[in-house]
Coordinates of C-alpha atoms in Angstrom, one line a residue:
X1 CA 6.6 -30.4 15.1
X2 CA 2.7 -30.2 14.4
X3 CA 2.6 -27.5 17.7
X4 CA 5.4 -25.9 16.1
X5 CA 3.7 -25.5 12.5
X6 CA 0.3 -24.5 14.2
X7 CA 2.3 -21.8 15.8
X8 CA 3.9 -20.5 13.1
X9 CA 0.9 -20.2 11.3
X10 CA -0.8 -18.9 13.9
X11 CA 1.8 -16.1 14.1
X12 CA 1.7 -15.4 10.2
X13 CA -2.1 -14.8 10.1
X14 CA -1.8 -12.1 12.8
X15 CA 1.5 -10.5 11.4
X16 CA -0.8 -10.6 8.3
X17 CA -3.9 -9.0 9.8
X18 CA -1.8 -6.0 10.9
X19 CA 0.2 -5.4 7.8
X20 CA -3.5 -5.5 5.5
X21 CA -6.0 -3.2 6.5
X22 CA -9.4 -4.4 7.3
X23 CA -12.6 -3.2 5.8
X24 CA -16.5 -3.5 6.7
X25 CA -18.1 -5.6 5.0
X26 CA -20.9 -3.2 3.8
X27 CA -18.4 -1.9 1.1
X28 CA -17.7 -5.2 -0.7
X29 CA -20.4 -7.8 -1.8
X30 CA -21.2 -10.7 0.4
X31 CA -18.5 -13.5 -0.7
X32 CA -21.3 -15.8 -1.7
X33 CA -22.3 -13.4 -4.2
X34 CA -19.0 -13.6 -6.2
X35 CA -19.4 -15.4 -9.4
X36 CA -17.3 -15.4 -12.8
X37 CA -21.2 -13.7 -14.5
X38 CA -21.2 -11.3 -11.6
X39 CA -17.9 -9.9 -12.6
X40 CA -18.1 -8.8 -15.9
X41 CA -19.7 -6.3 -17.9
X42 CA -23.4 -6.5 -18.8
X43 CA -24.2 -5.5 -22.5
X44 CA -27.7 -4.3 -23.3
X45 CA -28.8 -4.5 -26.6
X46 CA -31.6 -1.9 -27.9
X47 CA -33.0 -0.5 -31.3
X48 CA -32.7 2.9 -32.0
X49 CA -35.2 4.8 -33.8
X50 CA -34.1 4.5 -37.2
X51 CA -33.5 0.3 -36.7
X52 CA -29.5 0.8 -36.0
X53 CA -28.9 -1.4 -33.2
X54 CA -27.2 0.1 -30.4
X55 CA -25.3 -1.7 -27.3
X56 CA -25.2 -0.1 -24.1
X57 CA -22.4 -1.1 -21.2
X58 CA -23.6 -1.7 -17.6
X59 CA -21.3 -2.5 -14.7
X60 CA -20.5 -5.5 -13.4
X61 CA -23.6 -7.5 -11.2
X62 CA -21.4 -7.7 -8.1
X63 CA -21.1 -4.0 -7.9
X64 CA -25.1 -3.8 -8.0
X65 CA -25.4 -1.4 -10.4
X66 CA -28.1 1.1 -10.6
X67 CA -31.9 -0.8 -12.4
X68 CA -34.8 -2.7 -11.7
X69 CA -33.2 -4.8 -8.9
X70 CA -31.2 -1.9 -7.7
X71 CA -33.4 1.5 -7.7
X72 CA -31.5 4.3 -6.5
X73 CA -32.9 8.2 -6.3
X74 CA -31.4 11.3 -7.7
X75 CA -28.1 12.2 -6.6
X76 CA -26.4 15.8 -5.9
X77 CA -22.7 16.3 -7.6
X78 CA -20.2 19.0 -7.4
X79 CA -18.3 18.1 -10.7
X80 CA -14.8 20.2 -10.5
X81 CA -13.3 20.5 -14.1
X82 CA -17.1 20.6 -15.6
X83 CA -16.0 22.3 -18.7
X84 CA -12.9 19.9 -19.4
X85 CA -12.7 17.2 -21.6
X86 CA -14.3 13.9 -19.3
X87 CA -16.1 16.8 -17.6
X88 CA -18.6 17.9 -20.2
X89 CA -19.4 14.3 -21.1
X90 CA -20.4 13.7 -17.7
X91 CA -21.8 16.6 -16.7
X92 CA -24.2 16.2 -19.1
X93 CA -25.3 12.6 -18.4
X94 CA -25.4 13.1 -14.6
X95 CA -28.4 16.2 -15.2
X96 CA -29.7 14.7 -18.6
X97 CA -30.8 11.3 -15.7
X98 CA -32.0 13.9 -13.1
X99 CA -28.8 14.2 -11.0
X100 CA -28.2 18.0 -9.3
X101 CA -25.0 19.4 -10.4
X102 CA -23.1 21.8 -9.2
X103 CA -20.9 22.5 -12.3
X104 CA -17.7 24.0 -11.3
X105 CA -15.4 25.6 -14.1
X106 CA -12.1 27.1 -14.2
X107 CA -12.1 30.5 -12.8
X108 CA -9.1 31.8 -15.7
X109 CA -10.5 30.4 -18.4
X110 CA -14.8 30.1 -17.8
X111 CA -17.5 32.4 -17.0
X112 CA -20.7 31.4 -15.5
X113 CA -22.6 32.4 -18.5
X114 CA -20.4 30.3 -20.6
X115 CA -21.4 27.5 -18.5
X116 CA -24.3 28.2 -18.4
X117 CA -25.1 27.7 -21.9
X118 CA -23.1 25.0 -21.9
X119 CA -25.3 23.5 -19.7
X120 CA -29.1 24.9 -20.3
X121 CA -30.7 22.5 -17.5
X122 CA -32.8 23.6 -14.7
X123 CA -31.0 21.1 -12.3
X124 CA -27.6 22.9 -12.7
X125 CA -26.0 25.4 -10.6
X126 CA -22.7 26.8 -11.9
X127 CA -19.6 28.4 -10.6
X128 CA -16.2 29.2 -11.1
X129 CA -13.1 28.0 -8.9
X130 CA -9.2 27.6 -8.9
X131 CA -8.3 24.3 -7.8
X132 CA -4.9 25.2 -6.6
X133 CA -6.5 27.6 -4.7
X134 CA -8.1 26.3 -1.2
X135 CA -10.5 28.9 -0.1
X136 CA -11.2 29.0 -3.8
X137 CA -12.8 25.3 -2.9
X138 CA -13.9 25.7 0.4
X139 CA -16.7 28.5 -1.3
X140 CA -17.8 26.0 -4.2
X141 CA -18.8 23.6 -1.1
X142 CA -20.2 26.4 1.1
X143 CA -22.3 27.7 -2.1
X144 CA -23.1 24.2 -2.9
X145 CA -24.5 23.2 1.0
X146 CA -26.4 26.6 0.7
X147 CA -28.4 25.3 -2.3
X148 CA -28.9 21.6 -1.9
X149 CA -28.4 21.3 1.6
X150 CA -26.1 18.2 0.8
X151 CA -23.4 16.5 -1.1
X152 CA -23.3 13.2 -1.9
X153 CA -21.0 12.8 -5.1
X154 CA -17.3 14.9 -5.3
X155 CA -15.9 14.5 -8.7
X156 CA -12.8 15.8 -10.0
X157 CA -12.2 16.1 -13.3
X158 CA -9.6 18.9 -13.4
X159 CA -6.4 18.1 -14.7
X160 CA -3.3 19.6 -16.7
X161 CA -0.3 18.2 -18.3
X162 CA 2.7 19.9 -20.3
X163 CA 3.6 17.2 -23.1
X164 CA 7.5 17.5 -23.5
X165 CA 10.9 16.1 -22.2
X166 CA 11.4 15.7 -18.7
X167 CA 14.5 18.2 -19.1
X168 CA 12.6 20.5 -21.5
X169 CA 10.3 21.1 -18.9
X170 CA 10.9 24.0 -16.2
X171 CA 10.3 24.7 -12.2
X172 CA 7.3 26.5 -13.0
X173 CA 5.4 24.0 -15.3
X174 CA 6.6 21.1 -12.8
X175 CA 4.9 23.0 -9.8
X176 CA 1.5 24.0 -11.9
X177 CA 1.1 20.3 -12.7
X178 CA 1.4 18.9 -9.3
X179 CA -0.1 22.2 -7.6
X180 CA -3.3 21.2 -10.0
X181 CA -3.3 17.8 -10.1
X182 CA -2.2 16.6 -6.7
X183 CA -2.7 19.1 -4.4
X184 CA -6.4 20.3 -6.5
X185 CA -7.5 16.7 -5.6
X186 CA -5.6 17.3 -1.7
X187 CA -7.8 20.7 -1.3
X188 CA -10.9 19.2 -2.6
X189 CA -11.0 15.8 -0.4
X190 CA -9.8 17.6 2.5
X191 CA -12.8 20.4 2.3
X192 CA -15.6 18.3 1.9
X193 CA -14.7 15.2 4.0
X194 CA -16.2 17.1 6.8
X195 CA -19.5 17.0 5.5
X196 CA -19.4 13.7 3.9
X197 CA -18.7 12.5 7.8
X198 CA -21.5 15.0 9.0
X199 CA -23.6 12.4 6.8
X200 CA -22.8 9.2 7.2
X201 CA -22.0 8.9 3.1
X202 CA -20.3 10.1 0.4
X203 CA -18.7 9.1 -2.7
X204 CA -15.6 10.7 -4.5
X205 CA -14.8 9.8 -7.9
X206 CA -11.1 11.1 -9.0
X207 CA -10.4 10.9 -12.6
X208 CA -6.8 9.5 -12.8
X209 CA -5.4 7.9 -16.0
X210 CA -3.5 5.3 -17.2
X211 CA -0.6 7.6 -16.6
X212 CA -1.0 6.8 -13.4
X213 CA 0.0 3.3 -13.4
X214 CA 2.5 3.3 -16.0
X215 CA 5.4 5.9 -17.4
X216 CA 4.7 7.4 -20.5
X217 CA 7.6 9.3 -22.5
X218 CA 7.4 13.0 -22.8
X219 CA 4.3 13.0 -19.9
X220 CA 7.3 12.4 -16.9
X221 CA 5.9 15.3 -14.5
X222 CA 2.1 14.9 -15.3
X223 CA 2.5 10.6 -14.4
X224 CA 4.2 11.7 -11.3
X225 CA 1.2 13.4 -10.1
X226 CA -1.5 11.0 -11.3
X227 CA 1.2 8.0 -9.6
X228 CA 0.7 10.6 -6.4
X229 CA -2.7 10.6 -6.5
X230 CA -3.2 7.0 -6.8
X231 CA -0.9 6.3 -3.9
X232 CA -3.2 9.1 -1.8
X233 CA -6.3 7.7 -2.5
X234 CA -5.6 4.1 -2.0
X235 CA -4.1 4.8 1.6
X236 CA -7.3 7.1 1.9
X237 CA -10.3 4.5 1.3
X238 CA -8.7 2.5 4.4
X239 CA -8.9 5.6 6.6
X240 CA -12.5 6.7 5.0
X241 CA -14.4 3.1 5.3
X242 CA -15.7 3.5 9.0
X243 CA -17.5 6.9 7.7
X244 CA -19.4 5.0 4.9
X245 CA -17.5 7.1 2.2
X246 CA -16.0 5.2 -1.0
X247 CA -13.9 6.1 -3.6
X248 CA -12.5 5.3 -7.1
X249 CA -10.2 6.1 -9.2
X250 CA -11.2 6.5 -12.5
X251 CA -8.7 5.5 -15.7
X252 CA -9.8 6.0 -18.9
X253 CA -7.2 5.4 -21.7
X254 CA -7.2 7.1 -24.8
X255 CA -10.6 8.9 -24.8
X256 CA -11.9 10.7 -27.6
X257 CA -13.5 14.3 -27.8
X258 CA -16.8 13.7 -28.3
X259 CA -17.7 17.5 -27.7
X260 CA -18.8 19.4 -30.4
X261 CA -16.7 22.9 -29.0
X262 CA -13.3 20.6 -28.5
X263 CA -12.5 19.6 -32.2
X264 CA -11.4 22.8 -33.6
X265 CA -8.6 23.6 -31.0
X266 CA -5.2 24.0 -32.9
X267 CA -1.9 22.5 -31.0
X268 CA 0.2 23.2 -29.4
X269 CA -2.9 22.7 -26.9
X270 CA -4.5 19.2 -27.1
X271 CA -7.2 19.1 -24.3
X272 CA -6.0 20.2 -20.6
X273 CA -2.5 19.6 -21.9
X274 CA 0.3 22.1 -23.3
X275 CA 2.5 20.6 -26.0
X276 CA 6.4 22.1 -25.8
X277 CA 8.3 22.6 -28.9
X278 CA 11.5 19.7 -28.0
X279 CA 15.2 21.2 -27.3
X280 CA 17.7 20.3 -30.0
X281 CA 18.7 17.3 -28.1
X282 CA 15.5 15.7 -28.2
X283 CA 14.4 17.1 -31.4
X284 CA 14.8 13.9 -33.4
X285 CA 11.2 12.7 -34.7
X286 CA 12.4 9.5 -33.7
X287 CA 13.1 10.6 -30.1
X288 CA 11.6 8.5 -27.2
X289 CA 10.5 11.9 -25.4
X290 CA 8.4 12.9 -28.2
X291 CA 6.4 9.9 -28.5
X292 CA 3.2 11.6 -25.9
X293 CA 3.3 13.8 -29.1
X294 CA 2.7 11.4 -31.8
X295 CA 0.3 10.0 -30.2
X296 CA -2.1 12.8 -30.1
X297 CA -1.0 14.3 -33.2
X298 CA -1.2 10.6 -34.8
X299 CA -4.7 9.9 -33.3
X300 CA -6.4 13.4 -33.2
X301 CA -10.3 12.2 -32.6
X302 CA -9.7 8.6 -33.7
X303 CA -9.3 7.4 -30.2
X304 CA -11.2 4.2 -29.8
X305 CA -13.3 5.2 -26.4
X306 CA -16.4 7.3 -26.7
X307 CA -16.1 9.9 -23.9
X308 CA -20.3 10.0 -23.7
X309 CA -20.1 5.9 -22.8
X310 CA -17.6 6.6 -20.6
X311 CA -19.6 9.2 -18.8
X312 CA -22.5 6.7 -18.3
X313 CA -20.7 4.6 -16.9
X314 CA -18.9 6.8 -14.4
X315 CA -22.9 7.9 -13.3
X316 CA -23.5 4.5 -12.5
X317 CA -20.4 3.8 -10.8
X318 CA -21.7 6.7 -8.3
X319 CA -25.3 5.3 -8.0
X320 CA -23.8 1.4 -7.5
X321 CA -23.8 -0.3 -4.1
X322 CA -20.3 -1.9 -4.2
X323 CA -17.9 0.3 -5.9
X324 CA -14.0 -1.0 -7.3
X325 CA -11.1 1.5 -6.0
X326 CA -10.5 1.3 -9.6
X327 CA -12.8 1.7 -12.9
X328 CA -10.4 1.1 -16.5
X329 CA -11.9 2.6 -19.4
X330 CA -11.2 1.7 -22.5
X331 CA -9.3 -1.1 -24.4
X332 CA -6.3 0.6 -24.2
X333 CA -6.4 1.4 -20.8
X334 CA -7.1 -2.6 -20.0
X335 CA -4.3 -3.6 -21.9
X336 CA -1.5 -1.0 -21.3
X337 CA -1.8 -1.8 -17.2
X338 CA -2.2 -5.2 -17.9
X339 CA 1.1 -5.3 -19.9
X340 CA 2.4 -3.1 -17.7
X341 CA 1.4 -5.8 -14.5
X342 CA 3.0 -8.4 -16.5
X343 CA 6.2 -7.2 -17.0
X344 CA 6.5 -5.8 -13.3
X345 CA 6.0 -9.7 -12.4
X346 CA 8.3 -11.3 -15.1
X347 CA 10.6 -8.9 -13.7
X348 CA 10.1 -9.9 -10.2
X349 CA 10.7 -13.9 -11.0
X350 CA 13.7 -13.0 -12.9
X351 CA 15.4 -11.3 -9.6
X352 CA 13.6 -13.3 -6.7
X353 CA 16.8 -15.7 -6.1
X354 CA 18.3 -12.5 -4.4
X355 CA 15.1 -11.8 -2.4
X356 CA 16.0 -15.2 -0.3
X357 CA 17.6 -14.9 3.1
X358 CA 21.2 -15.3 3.0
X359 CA 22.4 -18.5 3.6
X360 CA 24.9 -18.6 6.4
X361 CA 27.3 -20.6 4.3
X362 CA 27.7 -16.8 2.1
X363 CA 29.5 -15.2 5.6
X364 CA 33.0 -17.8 4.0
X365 CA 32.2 -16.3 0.2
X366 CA 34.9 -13.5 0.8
X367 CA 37.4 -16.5 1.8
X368 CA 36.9 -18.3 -1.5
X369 CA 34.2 -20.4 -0.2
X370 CA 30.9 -20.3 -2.4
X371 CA 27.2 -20.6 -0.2
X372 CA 27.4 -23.9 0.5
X373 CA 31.2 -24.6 1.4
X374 CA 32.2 -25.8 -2.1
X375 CA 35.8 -24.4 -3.5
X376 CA 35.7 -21.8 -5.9
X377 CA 37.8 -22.2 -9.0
X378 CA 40.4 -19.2 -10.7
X379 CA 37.5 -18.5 -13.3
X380 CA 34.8 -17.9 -10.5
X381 CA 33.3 -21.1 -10.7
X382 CA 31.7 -23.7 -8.4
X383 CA 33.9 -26.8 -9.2
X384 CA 31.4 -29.1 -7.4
X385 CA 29.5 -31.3 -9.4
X386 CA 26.3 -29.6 -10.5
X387 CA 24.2 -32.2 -9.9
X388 CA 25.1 -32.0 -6.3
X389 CA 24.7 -28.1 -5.9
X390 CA 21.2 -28.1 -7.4
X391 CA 19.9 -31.1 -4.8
X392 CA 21.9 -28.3 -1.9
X393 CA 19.7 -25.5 -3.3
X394 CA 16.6 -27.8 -3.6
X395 CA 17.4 -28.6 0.5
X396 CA 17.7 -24.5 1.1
X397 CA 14.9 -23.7 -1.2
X398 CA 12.4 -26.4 0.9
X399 CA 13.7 -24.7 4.3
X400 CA 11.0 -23.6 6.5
X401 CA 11.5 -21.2 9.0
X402 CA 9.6 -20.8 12.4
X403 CA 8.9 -18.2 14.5
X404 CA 9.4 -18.4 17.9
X405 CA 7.7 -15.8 20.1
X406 CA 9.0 -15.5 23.8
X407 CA 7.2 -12.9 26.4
X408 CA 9.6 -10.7 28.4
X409 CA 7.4 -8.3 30.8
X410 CA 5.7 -5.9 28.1
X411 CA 8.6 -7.0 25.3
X412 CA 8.2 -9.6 22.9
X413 CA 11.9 -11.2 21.2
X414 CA 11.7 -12.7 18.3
X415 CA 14.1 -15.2 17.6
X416 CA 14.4 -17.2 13.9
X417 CA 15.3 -20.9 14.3
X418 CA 15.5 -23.4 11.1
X419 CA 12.6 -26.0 11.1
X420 CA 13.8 -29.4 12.5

């Protein structure tokens, strides 16, 4: 019996090993190193000028962020979406700490001299692309290698949404979201992993939201795309990890315009996304599919998350040694997923009785025999004592199974036997 549980376990941890991919150990912090004050966020305390106190957010230990301990040299950025809402904020803290940026606008709606003074630093080089265009992309990285010579941080802050019904919204403004959102991000990996590999490093930062782990109401297209690019990128970083290139997704929840330029733009626009007058059948102010509405129209600029902290700590999470596939910002962010997480797991206990293997006893259920051979009454009902029935699914629920594997030539059966 003890071979038989050694063998079973034996054959678990390698079924296991195959189904989990495996990464090196020089993206994740020695295990030694992980401590309950290595894992959360360091606040920094300082004076301003004028005697206010002001607080300023560091990541976590165990990612070794960027300091004293942990001196890191100027980086070079191609920040796509550089004129967009996240994208100003941190444009402007990567080249106001001495990072190079290549600051890439939107081709339809920028112009280099716009950025330009935007952006009045000597470390900035500007230009103009399409996302959803891929030779649009491939000359923002050729332009970029012709002036720095390298590339070590791809971020992409480019995004668009159309806030409305799922049936309000048409082909057309289905396809633009995904053909900017998913495939944008698609183009812009697959371009520059190339020279990342050339390297030997690299580090991609994709802003995704919050929509991207939950469904929002009147945002049904736009989550579809940030769940797409979640998906992408976590299947990615496994693939990636032998070429020392990370990446994280970046969630920031509820962010407030801290730009100067961005507070006197009128809906129906509201940032990157396009706000659709409802049909008549969701035209109700009450109506579920308007609720993406409300909220910016109910918050404006009182969101709670400063987009400028934000930004500082997105530059650190490129200059940090250990960085998490995922970066929350924001309270709302936190507890939106986390509610979100929750309820995915209550759900998951309420159902798991069905996720059992069937017990052989449910082959007689269609003969009027219930699971465990006990007649079932007119109403449907087990008319065995229910003491006994719970000790017969204490007896199931204790059942372990082994594995048995037997070697034929180059194929391996597998046959399932109750434990004795």
């Amino acid at each position: 019996m003890a071979e038989e549980d050694a063998s079973a376990a034996a054959l678990d941890f390698e079924r296991d090993t195959l189904l989990i991919p495996q990464t090196s150990s020089r993206h994740a912090p020695p295990c030694d190193s992980v401590t309950p004050e290595s894992t959360k966020c360091v606040e920094i305390n300082t004076t301003n000028p004028d005697g206010n106190k002001k607080v300023k957010l560091q990541l976590p230990m165990i990612c070794e962020p960027p300091g004293p301990n942990n001196p890191t040299g100027s980086k070079i950025w191609v920040i796509f979406g550089a004129t967009g809402h996240m994208g100003q904020s941190l444009t402007r803290a990567c080249l106001s700490k001495g990072d190079e940026v290549v600051a890439v606008g939107r081709i339809n709606e920028d112009t280099v001299e716009a950025i330009q003074e935007k952006f009045p630093y000597p470390n900035c080089f500007n230009a103009l692309c399409d996302v959803r265009v891929r030779e649009s992309i491939s000359t923002v990285f050729d332009r970029a290698r012709e002036r720095f010579k390298r590339i070590d941080v791809v971020a992409n802050c480019s995004g668009y949404g159309v806030i409305g019904a799922f049936e309000d919204q048409d082909e057309h403004e289905m396809r633009n979201q995904f053909e900017t959102n998913f495939m944008g991000t698609v183009h812009i990996i697959q371009l520059s992993l190339p020279y990342f590999r050339e390297q030997g490093a690299g580090r991609y930062l994709i802003f995704s939201s919050t929509s991207g782990a939950l469904g929002v109401p009147g945002l049904g297209p736009y989550c579809a795309t940030k769940y797409a690019v979640e998906g992408m990128i976590e299947a990615m970083l496994y693939e990636i990890d032998a070429f020392n290139i990370k990446a994280t997704l970046v969630e920031p929840g509820l962010v407030r315009r801290d730009e100067p330029d961005w507070t006197s733009r009128p809906l129906p626009t509201w940032g990157h996304f396009l706000i659709k007058p409802p049909t008549e059948p969701y035209s109700d102010p009450s109506s579920p599919a308007l609720h993406a509405k409300r909220i910016v129209q109910w918050l404006g600029d009182k969101q709670p998350t400063s987009a400028i902290k934000c930004a500082e700590l997105v530059w650190q999470l490129a200059h940090c040694s250990y960085p998490p596939l995922r970066l929350l910002l924001g309270s709302y962010a936190i507890e939106s997923i986390r509610d979100r997480l929750r309820s995915i797991i209550e759900e998951f206990e309420d159902w798991q009785h069905l996720h059992h293997p069937a017990d052989p006893g449910l082959e007689n259920e269609e003969d009027g025999e219930d699971e465990d051979g006990g007649e079932v009454g007119d109403d449907g009902e087990n008319t065995e004592p229910a003491a006994k029935k719970r000790a017969d699914q204490s007896v199931i629920a204790d059942e372990v199974i082994v594995v048995r594997a037997e070697s034929d030539g180059s194929v391996a059966h597998y046959n399932v036997q109750p434990y004795e």
